[in-house]
Tab-separated table of C-alpha atoms in Angstrom:
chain	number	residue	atom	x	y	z
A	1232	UNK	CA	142.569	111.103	63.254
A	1233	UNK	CA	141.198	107.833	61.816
A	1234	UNK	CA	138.616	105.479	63.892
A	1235	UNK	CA	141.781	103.127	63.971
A	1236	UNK	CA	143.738	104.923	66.907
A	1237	UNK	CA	143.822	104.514	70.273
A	1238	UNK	CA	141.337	107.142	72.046
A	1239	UNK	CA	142.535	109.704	74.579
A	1240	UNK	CA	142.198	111.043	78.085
A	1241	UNK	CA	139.056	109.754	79.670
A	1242	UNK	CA	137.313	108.679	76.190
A	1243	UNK	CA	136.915	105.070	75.876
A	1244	UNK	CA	136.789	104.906	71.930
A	1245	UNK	CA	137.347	106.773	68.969
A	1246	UNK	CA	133.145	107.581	68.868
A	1247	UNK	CA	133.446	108.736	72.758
A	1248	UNK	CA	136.113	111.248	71.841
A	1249	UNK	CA	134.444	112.898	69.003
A	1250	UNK	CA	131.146	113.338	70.960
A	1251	UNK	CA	132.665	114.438	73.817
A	1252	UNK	CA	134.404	117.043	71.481
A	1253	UNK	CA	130.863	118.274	70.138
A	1254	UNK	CA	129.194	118.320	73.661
A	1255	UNK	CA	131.646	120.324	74.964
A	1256	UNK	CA	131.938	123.035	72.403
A	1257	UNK	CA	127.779	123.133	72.083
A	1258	UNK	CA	128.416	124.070	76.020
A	1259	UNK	CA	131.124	126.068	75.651
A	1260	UNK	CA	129.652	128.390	72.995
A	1261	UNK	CA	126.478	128.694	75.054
A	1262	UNK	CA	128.257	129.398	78.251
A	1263	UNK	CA	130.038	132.525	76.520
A	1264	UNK	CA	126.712	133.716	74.467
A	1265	UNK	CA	124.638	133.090	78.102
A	1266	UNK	CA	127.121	135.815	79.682
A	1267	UNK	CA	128.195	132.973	82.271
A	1268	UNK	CA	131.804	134.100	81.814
A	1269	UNK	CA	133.889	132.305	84.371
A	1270	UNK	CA	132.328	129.239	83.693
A	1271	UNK	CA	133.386	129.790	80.039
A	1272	UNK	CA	136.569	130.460	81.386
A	1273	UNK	CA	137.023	126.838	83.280
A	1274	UNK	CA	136.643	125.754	79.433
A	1275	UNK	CA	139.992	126.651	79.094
A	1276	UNK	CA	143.242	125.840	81.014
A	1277	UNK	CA	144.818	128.093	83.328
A	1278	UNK	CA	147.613	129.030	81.043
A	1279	UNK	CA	146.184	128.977	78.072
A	1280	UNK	CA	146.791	131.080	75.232
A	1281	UNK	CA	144.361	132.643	72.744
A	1282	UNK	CA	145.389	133.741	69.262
A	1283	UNK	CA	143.201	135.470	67.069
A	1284	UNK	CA	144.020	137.991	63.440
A	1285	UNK	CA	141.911	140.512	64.819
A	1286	UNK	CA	144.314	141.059	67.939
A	1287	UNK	CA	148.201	142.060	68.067
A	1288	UNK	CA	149.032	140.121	70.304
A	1289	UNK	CA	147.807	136.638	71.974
A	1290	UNK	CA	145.786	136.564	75.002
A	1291	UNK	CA	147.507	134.643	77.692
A	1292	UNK	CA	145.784	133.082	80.681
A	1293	UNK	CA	142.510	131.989	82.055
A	1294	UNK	CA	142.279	135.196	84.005
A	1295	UNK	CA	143.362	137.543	81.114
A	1296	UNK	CA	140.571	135.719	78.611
A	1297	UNK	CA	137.649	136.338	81.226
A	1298	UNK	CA	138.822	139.790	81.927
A	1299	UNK	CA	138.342	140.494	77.799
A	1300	UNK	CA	135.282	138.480	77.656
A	1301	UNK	CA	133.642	140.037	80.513
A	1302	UNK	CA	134.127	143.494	78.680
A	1303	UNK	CA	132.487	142.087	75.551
A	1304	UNK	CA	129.527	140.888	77.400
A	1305	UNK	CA	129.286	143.804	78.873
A	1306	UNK	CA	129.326	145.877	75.716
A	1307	UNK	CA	126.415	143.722	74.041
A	1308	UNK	CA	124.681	143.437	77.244
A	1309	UNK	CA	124.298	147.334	77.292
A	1310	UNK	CA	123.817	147.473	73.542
A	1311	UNK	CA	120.602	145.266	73.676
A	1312	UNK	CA	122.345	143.351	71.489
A	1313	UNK	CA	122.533	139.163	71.594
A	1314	UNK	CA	125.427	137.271	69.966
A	1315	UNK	CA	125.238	133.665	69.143
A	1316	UNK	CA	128.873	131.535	68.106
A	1317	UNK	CA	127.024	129.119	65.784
A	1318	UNK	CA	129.235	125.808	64.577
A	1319	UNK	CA	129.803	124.021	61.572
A	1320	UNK	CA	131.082	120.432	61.429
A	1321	UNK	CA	134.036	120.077	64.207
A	1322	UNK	CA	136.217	118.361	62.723
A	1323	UNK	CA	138.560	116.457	64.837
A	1324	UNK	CA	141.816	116.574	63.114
A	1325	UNK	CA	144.660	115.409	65.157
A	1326	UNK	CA	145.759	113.554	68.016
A	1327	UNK	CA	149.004	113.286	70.441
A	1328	UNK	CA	149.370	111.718	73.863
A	1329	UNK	CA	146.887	113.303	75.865
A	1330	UNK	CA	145.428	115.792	73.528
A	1331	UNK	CA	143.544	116.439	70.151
A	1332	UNK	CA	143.584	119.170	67.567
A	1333	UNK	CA	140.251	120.074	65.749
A	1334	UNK	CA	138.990	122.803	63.483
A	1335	UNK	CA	135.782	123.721	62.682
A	1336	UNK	CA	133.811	127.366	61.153
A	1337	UNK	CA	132.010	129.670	63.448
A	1338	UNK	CA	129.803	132.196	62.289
A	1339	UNK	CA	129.024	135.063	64.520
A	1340	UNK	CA	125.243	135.976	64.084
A	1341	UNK	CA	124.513	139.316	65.939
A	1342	UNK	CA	121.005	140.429	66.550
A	1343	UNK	CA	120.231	144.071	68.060
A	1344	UNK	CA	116.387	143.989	69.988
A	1345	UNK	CA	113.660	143.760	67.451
A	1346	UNK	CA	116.347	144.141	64.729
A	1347	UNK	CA	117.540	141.852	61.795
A	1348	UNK	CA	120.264	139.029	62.741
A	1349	UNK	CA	123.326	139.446	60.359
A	1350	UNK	CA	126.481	137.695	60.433
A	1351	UNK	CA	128.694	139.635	61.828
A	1352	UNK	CA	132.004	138.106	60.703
A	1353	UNK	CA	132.686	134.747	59.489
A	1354	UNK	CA	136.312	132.650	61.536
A	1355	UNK	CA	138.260	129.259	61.412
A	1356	UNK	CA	138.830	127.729	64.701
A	1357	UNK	CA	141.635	125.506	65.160
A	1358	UNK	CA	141.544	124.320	68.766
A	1359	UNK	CA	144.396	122.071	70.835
A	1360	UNK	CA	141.973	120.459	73.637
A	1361	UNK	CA	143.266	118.334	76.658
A	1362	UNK	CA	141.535	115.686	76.933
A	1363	UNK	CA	141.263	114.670	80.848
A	1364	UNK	CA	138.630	112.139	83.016
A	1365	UNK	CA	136.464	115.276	82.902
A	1366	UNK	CA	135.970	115.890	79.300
A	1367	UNK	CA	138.406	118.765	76.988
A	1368	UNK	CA	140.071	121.910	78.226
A	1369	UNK	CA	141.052	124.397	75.675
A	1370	UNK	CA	144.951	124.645	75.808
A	1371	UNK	CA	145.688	126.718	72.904
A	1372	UNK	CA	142.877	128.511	70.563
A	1373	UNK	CA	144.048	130.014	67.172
A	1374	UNK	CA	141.018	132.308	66.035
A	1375	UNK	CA	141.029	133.785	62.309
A	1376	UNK	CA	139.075	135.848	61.183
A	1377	UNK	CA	137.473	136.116	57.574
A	1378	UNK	CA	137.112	139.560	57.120
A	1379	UNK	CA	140.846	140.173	58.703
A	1380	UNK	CA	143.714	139.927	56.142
B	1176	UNK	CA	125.100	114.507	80.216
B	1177	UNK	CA	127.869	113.020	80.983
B	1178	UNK	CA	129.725	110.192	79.572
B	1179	UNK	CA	128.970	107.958	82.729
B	1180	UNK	CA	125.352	108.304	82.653
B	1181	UNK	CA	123.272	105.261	81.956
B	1182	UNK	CA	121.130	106.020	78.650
B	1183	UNK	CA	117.692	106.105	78.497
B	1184	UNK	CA	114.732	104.761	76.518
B	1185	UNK	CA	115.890	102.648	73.093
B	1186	UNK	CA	119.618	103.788	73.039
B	1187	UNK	CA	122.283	101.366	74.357
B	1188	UNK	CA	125.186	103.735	75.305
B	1189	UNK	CA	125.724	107.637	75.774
B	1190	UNK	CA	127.191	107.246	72.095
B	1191	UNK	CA	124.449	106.176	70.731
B	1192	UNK	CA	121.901	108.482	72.515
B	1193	UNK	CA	124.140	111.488	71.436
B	1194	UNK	CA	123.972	110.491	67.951
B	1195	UNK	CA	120.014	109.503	67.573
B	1196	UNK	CA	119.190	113.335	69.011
B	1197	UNK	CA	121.444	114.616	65.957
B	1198	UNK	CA	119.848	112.537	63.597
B	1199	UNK	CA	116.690	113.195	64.923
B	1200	UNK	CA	116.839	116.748	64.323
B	1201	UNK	CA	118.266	116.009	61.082
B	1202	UNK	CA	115.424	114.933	60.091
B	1203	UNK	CA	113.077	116.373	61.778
B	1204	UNK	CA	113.855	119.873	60.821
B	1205	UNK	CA	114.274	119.121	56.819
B	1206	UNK	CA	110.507	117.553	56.818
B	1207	UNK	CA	109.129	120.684	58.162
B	1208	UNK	CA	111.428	123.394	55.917
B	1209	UNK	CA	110.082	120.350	53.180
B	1210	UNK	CA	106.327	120.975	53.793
B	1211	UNK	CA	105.908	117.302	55.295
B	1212	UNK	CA	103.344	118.998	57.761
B	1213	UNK	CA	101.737	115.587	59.422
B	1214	UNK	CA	105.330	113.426	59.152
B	1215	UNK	CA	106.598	116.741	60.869
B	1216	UNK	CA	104.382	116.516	63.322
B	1217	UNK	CA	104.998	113.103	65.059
B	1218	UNK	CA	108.047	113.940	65.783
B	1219	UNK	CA	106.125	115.571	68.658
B	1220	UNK	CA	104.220	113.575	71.359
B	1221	UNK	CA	100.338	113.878	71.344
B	1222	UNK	CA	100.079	116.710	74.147
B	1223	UNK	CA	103.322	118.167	73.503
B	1224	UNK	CA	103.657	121.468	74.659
B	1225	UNK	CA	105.622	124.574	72.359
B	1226	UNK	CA	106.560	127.993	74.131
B	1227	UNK	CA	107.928	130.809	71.994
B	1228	UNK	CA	108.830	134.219	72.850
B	1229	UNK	CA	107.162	135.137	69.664
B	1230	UNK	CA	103.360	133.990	70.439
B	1231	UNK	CA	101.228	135.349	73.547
B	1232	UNK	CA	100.374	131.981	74.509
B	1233	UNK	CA	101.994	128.269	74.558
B	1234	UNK	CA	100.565	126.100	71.640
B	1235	UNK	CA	99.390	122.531	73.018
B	1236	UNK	CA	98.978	119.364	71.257
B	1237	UNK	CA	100.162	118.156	68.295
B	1238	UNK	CA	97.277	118.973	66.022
B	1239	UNK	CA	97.673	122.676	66.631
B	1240	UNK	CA	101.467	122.625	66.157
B	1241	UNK	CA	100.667	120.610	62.749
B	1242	UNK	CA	97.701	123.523	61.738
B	1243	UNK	CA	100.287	126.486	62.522
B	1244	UNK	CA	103.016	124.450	60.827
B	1245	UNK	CA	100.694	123.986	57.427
B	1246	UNK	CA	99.797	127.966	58.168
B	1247	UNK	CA	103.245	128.734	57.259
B	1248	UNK	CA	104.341	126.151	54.802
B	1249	UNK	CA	101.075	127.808	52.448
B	1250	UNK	CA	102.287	130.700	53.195
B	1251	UNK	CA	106.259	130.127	52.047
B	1252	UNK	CA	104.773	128.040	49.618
B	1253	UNK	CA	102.576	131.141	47.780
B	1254	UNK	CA	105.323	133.579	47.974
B	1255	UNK	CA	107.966	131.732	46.265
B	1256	UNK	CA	109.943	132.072	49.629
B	1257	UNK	CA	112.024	128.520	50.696
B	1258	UNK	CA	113.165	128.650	54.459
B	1259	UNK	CA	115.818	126.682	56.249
B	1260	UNK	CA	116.244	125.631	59.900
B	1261	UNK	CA	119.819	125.516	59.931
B	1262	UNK	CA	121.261	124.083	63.051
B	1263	UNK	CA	124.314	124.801	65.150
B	1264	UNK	CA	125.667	121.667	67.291
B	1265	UNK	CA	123.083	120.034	69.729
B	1266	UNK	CA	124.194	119.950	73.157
B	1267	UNK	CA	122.420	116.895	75.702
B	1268	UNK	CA	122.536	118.866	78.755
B	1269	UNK	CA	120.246	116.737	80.883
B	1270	UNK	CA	118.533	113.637	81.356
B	1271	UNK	CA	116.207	111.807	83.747
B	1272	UNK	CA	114.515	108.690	83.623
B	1273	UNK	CA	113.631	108.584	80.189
B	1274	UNK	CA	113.783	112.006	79.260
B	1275	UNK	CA	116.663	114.074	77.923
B	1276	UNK	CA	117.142	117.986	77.457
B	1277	UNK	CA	119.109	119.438	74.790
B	1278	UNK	CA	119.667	122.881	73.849
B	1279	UNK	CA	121.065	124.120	70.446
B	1280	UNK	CA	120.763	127.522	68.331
B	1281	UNK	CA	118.775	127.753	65.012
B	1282	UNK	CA	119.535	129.955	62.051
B	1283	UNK	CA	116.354	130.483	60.039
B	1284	UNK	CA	117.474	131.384	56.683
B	1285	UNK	CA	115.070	132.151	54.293
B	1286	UNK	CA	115.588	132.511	50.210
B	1287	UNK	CA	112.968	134.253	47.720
B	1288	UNK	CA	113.059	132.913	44.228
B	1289	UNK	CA	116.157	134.465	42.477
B	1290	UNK	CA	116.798	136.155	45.773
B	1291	UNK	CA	119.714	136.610	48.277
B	1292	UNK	CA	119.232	134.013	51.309
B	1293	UNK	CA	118.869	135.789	54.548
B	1294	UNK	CA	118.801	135.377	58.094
B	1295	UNK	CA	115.186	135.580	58.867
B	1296	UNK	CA	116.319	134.878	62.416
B	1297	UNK	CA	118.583	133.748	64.775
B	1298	UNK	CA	116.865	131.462	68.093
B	1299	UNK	CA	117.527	129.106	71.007
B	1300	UNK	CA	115.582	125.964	71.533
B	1301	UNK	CA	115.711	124.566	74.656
B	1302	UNK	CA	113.597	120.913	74.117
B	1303	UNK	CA	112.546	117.932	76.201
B	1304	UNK	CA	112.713	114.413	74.399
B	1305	UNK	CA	111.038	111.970	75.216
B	1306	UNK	CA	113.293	108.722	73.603
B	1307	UNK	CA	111.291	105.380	73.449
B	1308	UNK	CA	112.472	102.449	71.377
B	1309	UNK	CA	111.610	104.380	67.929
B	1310	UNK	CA	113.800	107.077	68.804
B	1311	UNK	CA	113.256	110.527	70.725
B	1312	UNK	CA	109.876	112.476	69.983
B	1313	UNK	CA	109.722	116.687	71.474
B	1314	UNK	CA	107.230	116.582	74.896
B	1315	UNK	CA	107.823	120.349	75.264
B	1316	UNK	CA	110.111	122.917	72.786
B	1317	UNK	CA	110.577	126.351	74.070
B	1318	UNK	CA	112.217	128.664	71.206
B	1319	UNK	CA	113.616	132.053	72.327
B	1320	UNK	CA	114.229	133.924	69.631
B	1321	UNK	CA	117.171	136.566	69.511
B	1322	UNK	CA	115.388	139.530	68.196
B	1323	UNK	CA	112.438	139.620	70.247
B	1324	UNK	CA	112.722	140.932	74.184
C	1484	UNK	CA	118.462	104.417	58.727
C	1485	UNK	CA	117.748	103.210	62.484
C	1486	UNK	CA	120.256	102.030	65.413
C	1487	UNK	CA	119.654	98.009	64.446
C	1488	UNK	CA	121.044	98.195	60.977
C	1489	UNK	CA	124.315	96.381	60.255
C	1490	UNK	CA	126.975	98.929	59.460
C	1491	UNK	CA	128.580	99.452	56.202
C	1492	UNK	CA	132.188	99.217	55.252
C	1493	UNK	CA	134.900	99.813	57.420
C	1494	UNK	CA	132.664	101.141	60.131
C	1495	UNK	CA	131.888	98.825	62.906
C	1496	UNK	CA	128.996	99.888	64.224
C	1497	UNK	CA	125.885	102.543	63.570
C	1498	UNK	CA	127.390	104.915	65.831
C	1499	UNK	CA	130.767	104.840	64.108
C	1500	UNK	CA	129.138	105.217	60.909
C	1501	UNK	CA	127.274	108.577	61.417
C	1502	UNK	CA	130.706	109.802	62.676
C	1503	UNK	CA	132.938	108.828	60.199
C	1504	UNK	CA	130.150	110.729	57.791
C	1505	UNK	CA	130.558	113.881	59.693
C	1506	UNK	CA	134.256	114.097	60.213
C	1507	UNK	CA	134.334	113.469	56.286
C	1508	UNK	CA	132.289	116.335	55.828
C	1509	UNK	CA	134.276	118.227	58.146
C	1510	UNK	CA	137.669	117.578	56.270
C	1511	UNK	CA	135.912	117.770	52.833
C	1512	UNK	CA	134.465	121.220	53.403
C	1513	UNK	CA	137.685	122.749	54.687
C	1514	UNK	CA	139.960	121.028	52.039
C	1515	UNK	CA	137.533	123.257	49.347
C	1516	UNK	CA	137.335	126.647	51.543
C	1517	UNK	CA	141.340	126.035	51.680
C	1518	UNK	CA	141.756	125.965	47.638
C	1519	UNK	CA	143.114	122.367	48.444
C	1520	UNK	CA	141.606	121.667	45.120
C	1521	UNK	CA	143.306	117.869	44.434
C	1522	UNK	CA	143.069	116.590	47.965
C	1523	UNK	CA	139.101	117.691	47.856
C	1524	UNK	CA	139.119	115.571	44.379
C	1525	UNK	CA	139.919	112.700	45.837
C	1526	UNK	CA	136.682	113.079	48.109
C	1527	UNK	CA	135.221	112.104	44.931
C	1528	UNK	CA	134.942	108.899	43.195
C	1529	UNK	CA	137.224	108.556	39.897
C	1530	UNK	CA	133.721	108.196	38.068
C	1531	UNK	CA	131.427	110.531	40.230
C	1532	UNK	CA	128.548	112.623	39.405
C	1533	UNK	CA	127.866	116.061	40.347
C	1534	UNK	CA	124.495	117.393	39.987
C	1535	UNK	CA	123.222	121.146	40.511
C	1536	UNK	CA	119.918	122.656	39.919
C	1537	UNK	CA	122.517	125.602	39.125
C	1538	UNK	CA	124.523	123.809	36.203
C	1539	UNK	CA	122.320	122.877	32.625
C	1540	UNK	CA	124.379	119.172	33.039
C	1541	UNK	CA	125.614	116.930	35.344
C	1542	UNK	CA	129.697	116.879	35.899
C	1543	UNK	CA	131.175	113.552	35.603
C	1544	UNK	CA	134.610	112.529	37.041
C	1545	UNK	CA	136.550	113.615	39.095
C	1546	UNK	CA	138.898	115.261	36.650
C	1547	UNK	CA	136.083	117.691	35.491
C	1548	UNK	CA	134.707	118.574	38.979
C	1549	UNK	CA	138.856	119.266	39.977
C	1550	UNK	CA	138.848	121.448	36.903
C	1551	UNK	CA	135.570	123.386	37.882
C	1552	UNK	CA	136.529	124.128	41.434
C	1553	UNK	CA	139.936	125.276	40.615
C	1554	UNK	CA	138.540	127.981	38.578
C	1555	UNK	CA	136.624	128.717	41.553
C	1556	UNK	CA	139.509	128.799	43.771
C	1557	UNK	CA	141.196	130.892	41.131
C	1558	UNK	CA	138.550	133.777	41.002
C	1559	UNK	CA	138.052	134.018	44.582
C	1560	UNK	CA	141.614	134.213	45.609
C	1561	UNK	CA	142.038	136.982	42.659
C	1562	UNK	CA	139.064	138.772	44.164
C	1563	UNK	CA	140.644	138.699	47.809
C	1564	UNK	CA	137.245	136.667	48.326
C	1565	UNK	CA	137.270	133.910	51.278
C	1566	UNK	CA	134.658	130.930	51.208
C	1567	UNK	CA	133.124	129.072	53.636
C	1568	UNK	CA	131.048	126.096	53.514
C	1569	UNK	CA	129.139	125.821	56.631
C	1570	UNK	CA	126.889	122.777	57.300
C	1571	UNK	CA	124.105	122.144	59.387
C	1572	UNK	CA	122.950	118.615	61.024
C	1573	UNK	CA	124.135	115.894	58.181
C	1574	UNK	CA	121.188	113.638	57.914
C	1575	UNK	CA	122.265	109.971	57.405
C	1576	UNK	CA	118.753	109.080	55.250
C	1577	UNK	CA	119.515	105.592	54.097
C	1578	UNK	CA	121.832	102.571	53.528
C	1579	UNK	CA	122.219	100.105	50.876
C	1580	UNK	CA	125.135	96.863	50.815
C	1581	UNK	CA	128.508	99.480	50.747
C	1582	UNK	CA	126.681	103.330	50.132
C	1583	UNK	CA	124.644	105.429	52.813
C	1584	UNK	CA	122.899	108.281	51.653
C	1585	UNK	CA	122.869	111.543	53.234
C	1586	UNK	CA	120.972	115.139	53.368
C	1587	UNK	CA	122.178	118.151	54.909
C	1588	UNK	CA	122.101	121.853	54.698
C	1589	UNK	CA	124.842	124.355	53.173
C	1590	UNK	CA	124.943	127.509	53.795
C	1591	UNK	CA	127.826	129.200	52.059
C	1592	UNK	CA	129.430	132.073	53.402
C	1593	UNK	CA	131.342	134.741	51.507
C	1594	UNK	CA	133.163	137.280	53.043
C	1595	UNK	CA	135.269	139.591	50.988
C	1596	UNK	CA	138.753	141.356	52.548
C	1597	UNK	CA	138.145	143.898	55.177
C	1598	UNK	CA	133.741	143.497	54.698
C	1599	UNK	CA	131.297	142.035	56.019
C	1600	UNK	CA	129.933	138.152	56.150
C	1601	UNK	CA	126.978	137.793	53.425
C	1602	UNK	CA	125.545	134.198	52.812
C	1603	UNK	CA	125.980	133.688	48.816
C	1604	UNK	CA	123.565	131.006	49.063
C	1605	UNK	CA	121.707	128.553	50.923
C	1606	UNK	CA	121.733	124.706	49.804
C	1607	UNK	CA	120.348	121.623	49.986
C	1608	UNK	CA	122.526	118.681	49.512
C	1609	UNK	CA	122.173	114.869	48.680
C	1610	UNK	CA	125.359	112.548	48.479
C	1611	UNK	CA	125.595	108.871	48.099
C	1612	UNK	CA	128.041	107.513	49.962
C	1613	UNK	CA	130.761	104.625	49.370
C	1614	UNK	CA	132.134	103.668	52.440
C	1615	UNK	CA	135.231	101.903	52.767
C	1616	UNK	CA	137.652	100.876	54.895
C	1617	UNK	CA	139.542	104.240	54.378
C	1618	UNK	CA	136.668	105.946	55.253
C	1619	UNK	CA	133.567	107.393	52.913
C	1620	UNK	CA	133.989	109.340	49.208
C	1621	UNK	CA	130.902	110.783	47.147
C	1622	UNK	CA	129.565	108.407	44.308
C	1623	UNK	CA	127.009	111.055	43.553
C	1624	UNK	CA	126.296	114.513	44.789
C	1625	UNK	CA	122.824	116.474	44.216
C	1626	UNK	CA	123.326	119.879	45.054
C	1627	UNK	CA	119.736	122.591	45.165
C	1628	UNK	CA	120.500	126.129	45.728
C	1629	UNK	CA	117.312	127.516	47.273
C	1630	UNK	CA	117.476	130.500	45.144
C	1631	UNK	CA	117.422	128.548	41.951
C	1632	UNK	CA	113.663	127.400	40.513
């Protein structure tokens, strides 16, 4: 997307949208590291569907993606363990009628209690967000994986 | 934050505001991982207040943040050690009168001479800003770092 | 460089500038990790300079720096090796007439098929900007792995 076009949703320019973009996945990531799952989940639209190497098959729904990410909470809540989805540059890549595409690296840092933080896998994230009055929804995530072939 | 907000202190739109906290770290992070002990240290306020999960007590004032701060640059300094406060995306998740909150995670990554770079550790800072017409300075930093409980 | 400076180039204002800078690093980074080695050239002045505390001389051109990252494309995909450049907060530093110059952290991220997520290195790097109506390329590049003396 080049500063040239026409912004979308409720973003007023070209600068708006990419901020908005940021802000929303610095508070998306957090919700989902904080544990505050179905907030996390109203990050993403009801119907949404999740792709990811690691999985056989997409995950489909709002419901369906807090039911797995509740699990994986619980897991590193019992563990003693915290994980933290840290970004590189989101790169805003695309743009169509009411939504935008972007892509950006997340690295996975893991750190047990009192233990060593290690990366525990490296992924691409390319993202189509709807962009509405209230900021981005996630309609369609496509997660891959590094260490997945 | 939200788009509609009025901004505070020096910055003339939400835009603008958004982008002066990134740069702000920006630089504020590479003078301290550069050893720029007293440039590091206005970037706090006078009686600026840091919590961490790692110290008993709260340090207060920005002449005890600076004598920690030179503490560990000697200490990096004689070992041969160079550390890195490598930032994930800043989210501005409050604001009032002239004060904003942001929150953002922090990858400490530390390299010995010759040596394989690390993860010394992985943290949240949670800080107030105080942003006057010369930009935002911290009035209070709490860091929670992931390893300790 | 502060909010009241006159933008550069194509960009029309401050706030425009800083994110025209970090959507080019966005797209630059990814059009590397993605072995996209002539579309990542062109990133690059015809005449640029490449420096790297790594490297006994500078590598001038674009031709040469194309040549030198296509063997490292080369290797990596014969090793089943994937490559991520991951950046922290990009620092915009300074402007002069048409170039802005810009700091920012580099953490690269290797992660071989089927193993874990290691960082290879940790880096500082420097770029001067030209900024043009189609948006910034690198003049010169100043790259300081933290493990190198």
């Amino acid at each position: 997307m080049s500063v040239q076009q026409a912004p979308v949703g409720g973003a007023r320019s070209w600068v708006e949208l990419c901020l908005q973009v940021q802000q929303f996945y610095g508070r998306q990531m957090q919700l989902l590291d904080s544990g505050e799952v179905d907030a996390w989940a109203c990050t993403f639209t009801e119907d949404c569907v999740f792709v990811s190497n690691a999985q056989p098959e997409p995950t489909v729904g709002r419901q369906a993606l807090a039911a797995g990410a509740r699990q994986a909470v619980e897991y590193v809540t019992a563990q003693g363990i915290r994980r933290r989805h840290v970004l590189g540059t989101v790169a805003v890549i695309g743009q169509e009628e009411t939504t935008v595409s972007v892509r950006f690296y997340v690295l996975l840092v893991e750190t047990p209690r009192g233990g060593q933080a290690t990366i525990l896998c490296s992924a691409t994230c390319e993202d189509v967000l709807e962009v509405g009055p209230d900021g981005p929804v996630v309609v369609r995530r496509v997660v891959s994986r590094d260490d997945v072939v």
